[in-house]
């Protein structure tokens, strides 16, 4: 029988029975296990997101807020005229003579019917009925044209 | 993730030692070892110290499997008499494999575990302490006590031959 020191060496000399491991089956299952881990991570992540979103979805569907008008304060600068101190109204002034082109002024002494009508029309357009003359304009005398001098017999 | 080549190398190198280690607690040692390797393949990240991790997983699963077996039948009471040899017959050793198996089964479980891990799995006492969850000095003490008990038991067998 071996001694104490030799006992250890003798025991080491014993070869364990080879395990009846199905190597191919083991490698196949190991490969499945390694891939199943990755799929499980995704499944866990999706599950957590679904669990986190479910109460929020239910709450939003049940407590749907009514649309409310938004209250806004808009500051607009005041354009209202400031009240002026009370002043007596000035007496109405007679209508001012409108600007007339120089060729229609009375200084030129043009009293043809067309010019008179034109003046009246402009006055009404500017001043209204107040622009009409108080009395009709006097008829413009039509002077007969001077006969042409007879010069034929002189040549 | 562990490559298939690394896993295959681990199976070839540590499969027999792991199976012998698992046989201390259960009769389905191969299944326990295979489950441990499959679990290792699914580990992310890979454990830093793979070999002690494997022995730790095998230990836990073998103990669970042994408990399940004892619930089904009185495995432990009949194990010593009916257990097949843990060692290859005709090996080049001064001790018979069947005798060594019986002597190991007669040891207290903690001594048998440490002797198995040190002699046939080549784990250091630091690694054994991590696997068995004891201190290094305790592992040393149990190893010495187990070796002394084996010597005594094998001497008895030697005298009876």
Coordinates of C-alpha atoms in Angstrom, one line a residue, chain A residues 1-4 7-23 25-27 29-31 33-35 37-38 40, chain B residues 1 4 7-8 12 15-16 19-20 30 34 37-38 41 44 85-88 93 95 100 118-120 122 143 147 150-151 154-155 158:
Chain A
X1 CA 0.0 0.0 0.0
X2 CA 1.4 3.4 -0.9
X3 CA 2.6 5.8 1.9
X4 CA 1.0 9.1 2.6
X7 CA -1.1 7.9 -1.7
X8 CA -1.6 11.4 -3.2
X9 CA 0.4 10.4 -6.3
X10 CA -1.4 7.1 -6.6
X11 CA -4.8 8.8 -6.4
X12 CA -3.7 11.3 -9.1
X13 CA -2.9 8.3 -11.3
X14 CA -6.5 7.3 -11.3
X15 CA -8.3 8.4 -14.5
X16 CA -11.8 9.6 -14.1
X17 CA -14.3 7.8 -16.3
X18 CA -14.9 9.7 -19.5
X19 CA -18.2 11.4 -19.2
X20 CA -20.9 10.4 -21.6
X21 CA -21.4 13.9 -22.8
X22 CA -23.2 14.3 -26.1
X23 CA -20.8 16.8 -27.5
X25 CA -26.0 18.1 -28.5
X26 CA -24.1 20.2 -26.0
X27 CA -22.7 22.6 -28.7
X29 CA -27.8 23.7 -27.0
X30 CA -25.0 26.2 -26.2
X31 CA -25.5 27.9 -29.5
X33 CA -28.6 29.5 -25.4
X34 CA -26.2 32.2 -26.7
X35 CA -28.8 33.4 -29.2
X37 CA -29.9 35.6 -24.6
X38 CA -29.9 38.3 -27.3
X40 CA -34.5 37.8 -24.5
Chain B
X1 CA -19.8 35.8 -25.8
X4 CA -17.5 27.6 -29.9
X7 CA -16.3 26.1 -25.3
X8 CA -15.2 22.8 -27.0
X12 CA -12.6 18.4 -23.5
X15 CA -15.5 17.7 -18.6
X16 CA -14.1 14.6 -16.9
X19 CA -18.4 15.0 -14.1
X20 CA -16.4 13.3 -11.3
X30 CA -23.4 14.2 -17.2
X34 CA -24.0 19.6 -19.8
X37 CA -21.7 24.3 -20.2
X38 CA -25.0 25.5 -21.8
X41 CA -22.5 29.7 -23.4
X44 CA -22.9 37.7 -21.0
X85 CA -16.6 3.1 -10.4
X86 CA -15.6 6.7 -10.9
X87 CA -12.3 5.8 -12.4
X88 CA -11.3 3.9 -15.5
X93 CA -2.3 3.2 -10.7
X95 CA -5.0 1.7 -6.3
X100 CA -10.9 4.2 -4.4
X118 CA -7.5 19.2 -5.8
X119 CA -6.5 15.8 -7.1
X120 CA -8.5 15.3 -10.3
X122 CA -6.2 20.5 -10.5
X143 CA -7.9 18.1 2.5
X147 CA -6.3 12.2 2.8
X150 CA -8.4 7.7 2.8
X151 CA -5.0 6.3 3.9
X154 CA -7.3 2.0 2.0
X155 CA -4.9 0.3 4.4
X158 CA -5.3 -3.6 1.6

